[in-house]
């Protein structure tokens, strides 16, 4: 079987849907939307993704307007959706990722979260819990605006304790993942820039992480900061300490790539980050993950396409989408299976 | 359909029962459990230990705990959990009643039996901070369901179970 599948077709035909469905099986989340409702066709009650893997596993992931998700593995319903993870491992690279260096900090946090989630599936629970705590806490100030209450500090203490613990766990995991990514990304950046660029990844946590890196000392430091910022928080209506304020900085030869990097350097950097991710996931599980390249080729010049091809080699199975076959330079087309999609009337896309 | 096939008299009895339940069942003035009288059966039962109060979110949780036939103390129903997103602050729950009750009844121990969600944990931590200055506060252990295999337990449950570990007697 060919290692590369090129999916070709006009805009809106469903190329990204196809790649996104593989991403969903691999990570249970989509980089394009955070709500399952967006994944269901407007006049249908549900959407289903079915797949058969080379390990002969039959996977099915159903999104329902009412009743949430339903996950099946080999015909058996999984009570814990997380148990689906591991059947398909993939690393996605889409045109949206090209903003990783230049865009909002949120993009860099989500990128890092996707990496951590691949390595540690429970991480998703930590993020969900933290987001809920933060929403409840922010809402609390609105609640108190209407009526001043007794024991406000006691209730805030109750939030501080929980948020400090969850924040510590998130900070530690993000920090650890970046440390693993750093040497790999630096190696790729060096190679892709023909030895000219030294890349450094820095974790800038949204809490001041004082003391040695133990769960206890970080937790206590965060608890103290949460208590210390309450007056500001009351004025602004939002919490200023925690992993929701995390940032990752990329330094090229010592200067922030976000400000001083050229457009070309920034693209090479994104490529390095993705290759580092691919290598880290592959090394952790001793199996090369699937690479999903969604509409990035139109954005990459021939030199970077060539470098990417060379870097990916023949180890990884790749699913690649583009509007035209011309987008691919040189060897990308060789040894590839080409799938041309045409617009369908009924919205059903058959891939045979 | 089943109801429509029943004789008229039966339907009459049934609907009277529903109306009766609606008009007569109220809340126990002591613990806020459902009752037709002033106080509920549990609060009136002389066999139970009045020095221990188990705090639950609503009457359904009380009924679940009663099915175990293990617990012999009294209860206190909060009427929900703290959730600012849903407009529920501590003032809307039966919390000040609980504090007064612990003081008045000279309670020895308060057991918190709330779900381990963000809202449940927030409510537990809030209550324990309010109460622990003058009464012993404990909370139910979170751990593995009996009959389940360790290797199939999820990591969140397992880490909670490890946090709540106990010395072997």
XYZ file of C-alpha atoms in Angstrom:
521
model
C 0.000 0.000 0.000
C 1.216 3.530 -0.766
C 2.279 5.515 2.238
C 0.913 8.768 0.907
C -2.670 9.620 0.120
C -3.196 12.863 -1.760
C -6.754 14.150 -1.454
C -7.543 16.555 -4.268
C -10.701 18.551 -4.855
C -12.246 22.034 -4.974
C -12.940 24.075 -1.837
C -15.898 22.905 0.243
C -15.907 19.373 -1.146
C -14.914 17.725 2.135
C -11.133 17.294 2.023
C -10.638 18.808 5.453
C -13.593 16.799 6.782
C -11.829 13.617 5.795
C -8.591 14.602 7.520
C -10.470 16.009 10.490
C -12.263 12.703 10.989
C -8.899 10.936 11.293
C -7.774 13.623 13.733
C -10.921 13.080 15.799
C -10.283 9.340 16.015
C -6.730 10.031 17.106
C -7.298 12.817 19.602
C -11.073 13.010 20.220
C -10.838 16.670 19.377
C -10.844 18.836 16.314
C -8.482 21.735 15.742
C -11.239 23.606 13.933
C -14.111 23.507 16.350
C -14.620 23.043 20.052
C -18.312 22.152 19.878
C -19.603 18.766 18.718
C -22.721 20.479 17.398
C -20.581 22.051 14.675
C -19.579 18.583 13.483
C -23.144 17.490 12.753
C -24.863 18.431 9.501
C -27.618 20.952 10.276
C -30.501 18.743 9.180
C -29.219 15.499 10.672
C -29.409 14.181 14.240
C -25.950 12.703 14.307
C -22.624 12.266 12.548
C -20.597 9.041 12.532
C -16.951 8.354 11.773
C -16.087 4.712 11.079
C -12.615 3.399 10.464
C -10.690 0.177 10.183
C -7.050 0.300 11.206
C -4.149 -1.747 9.905
C -4.216 -3.556 13.274
C -7.691 -4.791 12.307
C -9.502 -2.635 14.802
C -12.929 -1.362 13.894
C -13.518 2.077 15.331
C -16.669 4.130 15.413
C -17.187 7.585 16.847
C -20.685 9.009 16.794
C -21.707 12.592 17.595
C -25.351 13.022 18.492
C -27.342 16.248 18.808
C -29.042 14.665 21.818
C -27.084 12.270 24.023
C -23.521 13.358 23.273
C -20.817 11.073 21.938
C -20.943 7.321 21.480
C -17.677 5.440 21.023
C -17.337 1.864 19.770
C -14.237 -0.284 19.401
C -14.682 -3.608 17.617
C -18.432 -3.310 18.069
C -18.197 -2.823 21.822
C -19.301 0.464 23.329
C -16.617 2.174 25.422
C -17.835 3.772 28.627
C -14.682 5.877 28.754
C -14.103 7.699 25.484
C -10.426 8.139 26.368
C -9.980 4.397 25.793
C -10.241 5.047 22.071
C -6.972 6.993 22.172
C -3.990 4.970 21.122
C -5.765 3.108 18.318
C -4.811 5.852 15.882
C -1.912 8.195 16.558
C -1.600 11.245 14.399
C -0.002 14.638 14.188
C -1.904 17.315 12.312
C -0.506 20.242 10.399
C -2.958 22.650 8.830
C -2.893 26.111 7.318
C -4.160 27.377 10.687
C -0.890 26.252 12.306
C 1.046 28.729 10.195
C -0.142 31.404 12.621
C 1.422 29.549 15.526
C 4.378 31.907 15.826
C 2.675 35.170 14.987
C -0.837 34.623 16.358
C -2.462 34.831 19.766
C -0.958 33.015 22.800
C -4.083 30.825 22.810
C -2.843 29.150 19.600
C 0.454 28.206 21.220
C -1.311 26.884 24.321
C -3.642 24.703 22.233
C -0.692 23.412 20.205
C 1.153 22.461 23.377
C -2.008 20.943 24.856
C -2.434 18.720 21.800
C 1.113 17.440 22.239
C 0.653 16.738 25.964
C -2.696 15.072 25.339
C -1.044 12.653 22.883
C 1.525 11.692 25.496
C -0.831 11.590 28.493
C -4.496 10.997 27.712
C -5.742 12.059 31.198
C -4.419 15.525 30.546
C -7.735 16.367 28.862
C -9.521 15.930 32.198
C -7.198 18.427 33.856
C -7.878 21.026 31.174
C -11.642 20.464 31.351
C -11.581 20.775 35.128
C -9.460 23.904 35.088
C -11.684 25.617 32.508
C -14.762 24.842 34.565
C -13.159 26.167 37.762
C -12.166 29.345 35.956
C -15.640 29.903 34.511
C -17.289 29.324 37.878
C -14.842 31.654 39.581
C -15.262 34.469 37.045
C -19.024 34.088 37.291
C -18.773 34.411 41.052
C -17.755 38.075 40.803
C -20.751 38.767 38.608
C -22.942 36.974 41.108
C -21.599 39.131 43.945
C -22.083 42.349 41.994
C -25.821 41.982 42.473
C -25.655 41.121 46.145
C -22.833 41.414 48.650
C -22.530 38.182 50.636
C -21.048 36.943 53.884
C -17.970 34.685 53.817
C -16.804 35.707 50.333
C -13.200 35.023 51.288
C -14.065 31.529 52.475
C -15.607 30.679 49.110
C -12.642 32.167 47.229
C -10.317 30.061 49.395
C -12.270 26.980 48.282
C -11.593 27.941 44.652
C -7.927 28.813 45.299
C -7.165 25.377 46.763
C -8.630 23.532 43.778
C -7.220 25.867 41.133
C -3.731 25.803 42.641
C -3.670 22.001 42.500
C -4.983 21.685 38.929
C -2.813 24.600 37.729
C 0.306 22.969 39.168
C -0.437 19.747 37.339
C -1.029 21.563 34.045
C 2.095 23.747 34.408
C 4.263 20.716 35.174
C 3.029 18.767 32.173
C 3.342 21.668 29.738
C 6.815 22.433 31.059
C 7.883 18.804 30.747
C 6.532 18.472 27.184
C 8.363 21.637 26.097
C 11.602 20.317 27.577
C 11.197 17.156 25.495
C 10.340 19.155 22.368
C 13.166 21.684 22.732
C 16.159 19.612 21.516
C 14.135 18.031 18.694
C 12.772 21.344 17.433
C 16.214 22.956 17.679
C 17.707 20.103 15.652
C 15.110 20.515 12.875
C 15.418 24.295 12.804
C 19.167 23.961 12.440
C 18.771 21.455 9.625
C 16.035 23.370 7.780
C 17.984 26.652 7.987
C 21.172 24.959 6.728
C 22.863 25.472 10.087
C 22.093 29.178 10.386
C 19.443 29.294 13.088
C 19.487 28.302 16.735
C 16.007 27.803 18.119
C 15.086 28.018 21.775
C 11.638 27.272 23.236
C 10.811 29.017 26.483
C 7.906 28.316 28.782
C 6.497 31.508 30.295
C 3.992 30.268 32.864
C 0.947 32.351 33.818
C 1.711 31.746 37.482
C 5.030 32.660 39.072
C 6.425 29.196 39.732
C 8.675 29.703 42.708
C 10.791 27.233 44.590
C 11.889 23.852 43.370
C 9.796 21.971 40.880
C 7.734 19.880 43.249
C 3.985 19.682 43.266
C 3.809 20.999 46.829
C 6.023 24.074 46.479
C 4.428 25.189 43.210
C 0.939 24.570 44.561
C 1.545 26.685 47.659
C 3.150 29.466 45.579
C 0.113 29.567 43.265
C -2.317 29.521 46.179
C -0.577 32.553 47.610
C -0.677 34.422 44.281
C -4.347 33.633 43.776
C -5.130 35.064 47.210
C -2.909 38.089 46.555
C -4.620 39.193 43.326
C -8.206 39.249 44.606
C -8.531 43.038 44.638
C -7.446 43.294 41.004
C -9.643 40.364 40.176
C -12.673 42.055 41.719
C -12.021 45.190 39.696
C -11.391 43.409 36.382
C -13.786 40.493 36.830
C -11.248 37.892 35.763
C -8.481 35.865 37.351
C -4.908 36.885 36.487
C -3.007 33.828 37.696
C -2.962 30.380 36.133
C -2.229 28.280 33.054
C -4.834 30.221 31.042
C -2.201 33.005 30.975
C 0.651 30.731 29.841
C 2.783 31.700 26.882
C 5.492 29.976 24.890
C 8.210 32.100 23.341
C 10.328 31.064 20.380
C 13.789 32.579 20.134
C 15.780 32.471 16.894
C 19.452 33.218 17.502
C 18.373 34.857 20.741
C 15.659 37.172 19.350
C 11.901 36.610 19.655
C 10.766 35.030 16.378
C 7.318 36.564 16.797
C 8.666 40.088 16.466
C 11.873 39.776 14.515
C 11.533 36.617 12.444
C 10.852 37.016 8.729
C 7.732 35.374 7.301
C 9.964 32.653 5.862
C 11.727 32.014 9.160
C 8.395 31.799 10.958
C 7.169 29.164 8.515
C 10.341 27.149 8.892
C 9.882 27.382 12.651
C 6.330 25.997 12.478
C 7.691 23.171 10.342
C 10.381 22.448 12.932
C 7.797 22.384 15.736
C 5.608 19.955 13.814
C 8.522 17.678 12.972
C 9.602 17.740 16.623
C 6.061 16.765 17.624
C 6.057 13.951 15.059
C 9.377 12.670 16.325
C 8.424 12.903 19.999
C 5.129 11.046 19.554
C 6.860 8.433 17.391
C 9.695 7.908 19.896
C 7.328 7.706 22.872
C 5.162 4.996 21.356
C 7.821 3.373 19.149
C 5.567 3.685 16.139
C 5.541 6.477 13.555
C 2.295 8.448 13.841
C 0.116 9.351 10.895
C 0.819 12.787 9.490
C -2.174 14.883 8.428
C -1.249 17.783 6.170
C -4.342 19.849 5.592
C -4.032 22.426 2.847
C -0.537 23.512 3.847
C 1.137 22.938 0.509
C -0.277 26.026 -1.146
C 1.376 27.944 1.685
C 4.808 26.354 1.463
C 7.346 27.319 -1.179
C 9.077 24.570 -3.240
C 12.178 24.582 -1.021
C 10.226 24.048 2.201
C 8.068 21.384 0.527
C 11.230 19.577 -0.450
C 12.666 19.881 3.074
C 9.435 18.595 4.580
C 9.381 15.627 2.208
C 12.951 14.826 3.036
C 12.312 15.106 6.766
C 9.164 12.995 6.765
C 10.793 10.372 4.581
C 8.963 7.147 4.008
C 8.368 6.208 7.662
C 5.118 8.009 8.145
C 1.823 7.365 6.508
C 0.588 10.760 5.270
C -2.838 12.106 4.412
C -2.450 15.290 2.421
C -5.095 17.618 1.061
C -4.859 20.267 -1.646
C -7.121 21.905 -4.198
C -4.862 21.065 -7.148
C -2.325 18.405 -7.901
C -0.013 21.180 -9.139
C 0.470 22.236 -5.519
C 2.851 19.347 -5.011
C 6.388 19.757 -6.090
C 8.673 17.008 -7.298
C 8.711 13.773 -5.423
C 5.571 14.263 -3.344
C 3.505 12.813 -6.192
C 5.660 9.751 -6.570
C 4.502 6.582 -4.803
C 1.272 8.288 -3.861
C -2.307 7.233 -4.119
C -4.407 10.077 -5.489
C -8.014 10.537 -4.478
C -10.029 13.108 -6.362
C -13.193 14.305 -4.659
C -16.127 15.797 -6.500
C -19.011 17.790 -5.168
C -21.867 15.533 -4.045
C -25.526 16.442 -4.048
C -26.581 14.640 -0.894
C -23.620 15.625 1.253
C -22.390 12.047 1.522
C -18.771 11.449 0.747
C -17.806 7.912 -0.145
C -14.158 7.059 0.078
C -13.453 3.674 -1.401
C -51.890 4.359 26.426
C -51.700 2.115 29.468
C -53.354 4.810 31.590
C -56.112 5.450 29.038
C -57.130 1.779 29.125
C -57.665 1.810 32.900
C -61.171 2.184 34.410
C -62.165 5.709 35.351
C -62.191 4.960 39.105
C -58.598 3.785 39.053
C -57.505 6.945 37.268
C -59.388 8.989 39.844
C -57.523 7.309 42.728
C -54.215 7.747 40.936
C -54.687 11.429 40.201
C -55.852 12.084 43.774
C -52.691 10.450 45.018
C -50.602 12.752 42.808
C -52.475 15.860 43.950
C -52.133 14.730 47.569
C -48.416 14.254 47.206
C -48.075 17.705 45.687
C -50.118 19.437 48.385
C -49.033 17.469 51.472
C -45.361 16.642 50.971
C -43.139 19.423 52.171
C -39.690 19.761 53.671
C -38.551 18.626 57.091
C -37.896 21.790 59.097
C -34.781 20.238 60.589
C -32.977 18.520 57.699
C -34.992 19.568 54.575
C -35.729 15.975 53.519
C -39.167 15.274 52.030
C -41.911 14.692 54.611
C -45.657 14.950 55.055
C -45.286 16.192 58.636
C -43.225 18.836 60.406
C -40.185 16.609 60.727
C -39.184 13.631 58.600
C -39.120 9.981 59.699
C -35.356 9.965 60.021
C -35.169 13.017 62.279
C -38.013 11.594 64.454
C -36.421 8.131 64.746
C -35.074 7.772 68.312
C -32.797 4.883 67.261
C -30.593 7.159 65.196
C -27.473 8.923 66.391
C -28.186 12.677 66.536
C -24.531 13.588 67.062
C -23.575 12.868 63.421
C -24.931 14.775 60.402
C -24.339 13.614 56.847
C -24.603 16.474 54.327
C -25.994 15.636 50.855
C -27.037 17.720 47.841
C -30.605 16.455 47.581
C -33.111 13.881 48.806
C -32.180 11.383 46.083
C -28.675 11.139 47.551
C -30.177 10.545 50.997
C -32.311 7.703 49.640
C -29.230 6.141 47.999
C -27.294 6.285 51.272
C -30.243 4.868 53.232
C -30.294 1.825 50.964
C -26.893 0.835 52.351
C -28.439 0.486 55.874
C -24.954 1.302 57.145
C -25.387 4.849 58.273
C -27.222 5.496 61.555
C -26.843 9.257 61.972
C -28.971 12.146 60.694
C -28.857 14.061 57.414
C -28.894 17.590 56.105
C -30.095 18.336 52.564
C -28.399 21.358 50.948
C -30.856 21.648 48.076
C -28.094 21.775 45.437
C -24.412 22.651 45.023
C -22.623 25.991 44.738
C -22.541 26.921 41.040
C -22.263 30.631 40.187
C -22.715 29.770 36.474
C -26.223 28.575 37.290
C -26.836 31.509 39.618
C -26.501 29.375 42.746
C -24.462 30.909 45.548
C -24.171 29.666 49.145
C -27.047 31.965 50.167
C -29.524 29.944 48.074
C -28.628 26.645 49.738
C -29.517 25.429 53.235
C -26.057 26.307 54.516
C -26.772 28.864 57.241
C -29.381 26.424 58.611
C -26.674 23.775 58.768
C -24.256 26.022 60.647
C -26.980 26.997 63.149
C -28.049 23.404 63.502
C -24.542 22.115 64.242
C -24.238 24.800 66.900
C -27.697 24.223 68.424
C -27.696 20.425 68.390
C -24.157 20.091 69.688
C -23.157 17.909 66.721
C -19.933 15.879 67.069
C -19.222 15.122 63.407
C -20.319 16.373 60.004
C -19.796 13.982 57.063
C -19.753 15.612 53.627
C -21.155 13.283 50.952
C -21.127 15.373 47.761
C -20.189 14.359 44.217
C -16.525 14.933 43.292
C -17.315 17.474 40.535
C -15.988 21.049 40.523
C -19.256 22.172 42.125
C -19.298 19.342 44.680
C -15.679 19.912 45.704
C -16.184 23.680 45.930
C -19.190 23.156 48.190
C -17.304 20.590 50.334
C -14.285 22.866 50.775
C -16.509 25.849 51.578
C -18.482 23.915 54.184
C -15.428 22.358 55.795
C -13.833 25.796 56.174
C -16.986 27.188 57.792
C -17.553 24.241 60.108
C -14.177 22.834 61.068
C -13.544 25.520 63.693
C -16.186 24.022 65.947
C -16.929 20.473 64.765
C -15.080 17.511 63.265
C -15.612 17.515 59.479
C -14.968 14.437 57.335
C -15.825 13.522 53.790
C -16.648 10.255 52.128
C -13.762 8.508 50.384
C -13.551 8.464 46.598
C -12.219 5.311 45.159
C -12.775 2.203 43.173
C -16.222 0.708 42.777
C -16.430 -2.694 44.456
C -16.218 -5.500 41.904
C -14.174 -3.474 39.436
C -10.652 -4.387 38.388
C -7.839 -2.036 39.286
C -6.341 -2.136 35.817
C -9.581 -0.962 34.235
C -10.079 2.004 36.560
C -9.538 5.404 34.993
C -6.563 7.508 36.053
C -8.667 10.230 37.692
C -10.403 7.720 39.970
C -7.118 5.980 40.693
C -5.290 9.172 41.601
C -8.173 10.182 43.888
C -8.064 6.755 45.477
C -4.320 7.088 46.066
C -4.770 10.549 47.568
C -7.366 9.146 49.970
C -5.373 6.033 50.924
C -5.467 4.656 54.461
C -3.111 2.737 56.656
C -3.869 -0.970 56.767
C -5.303 -1.887 60.169
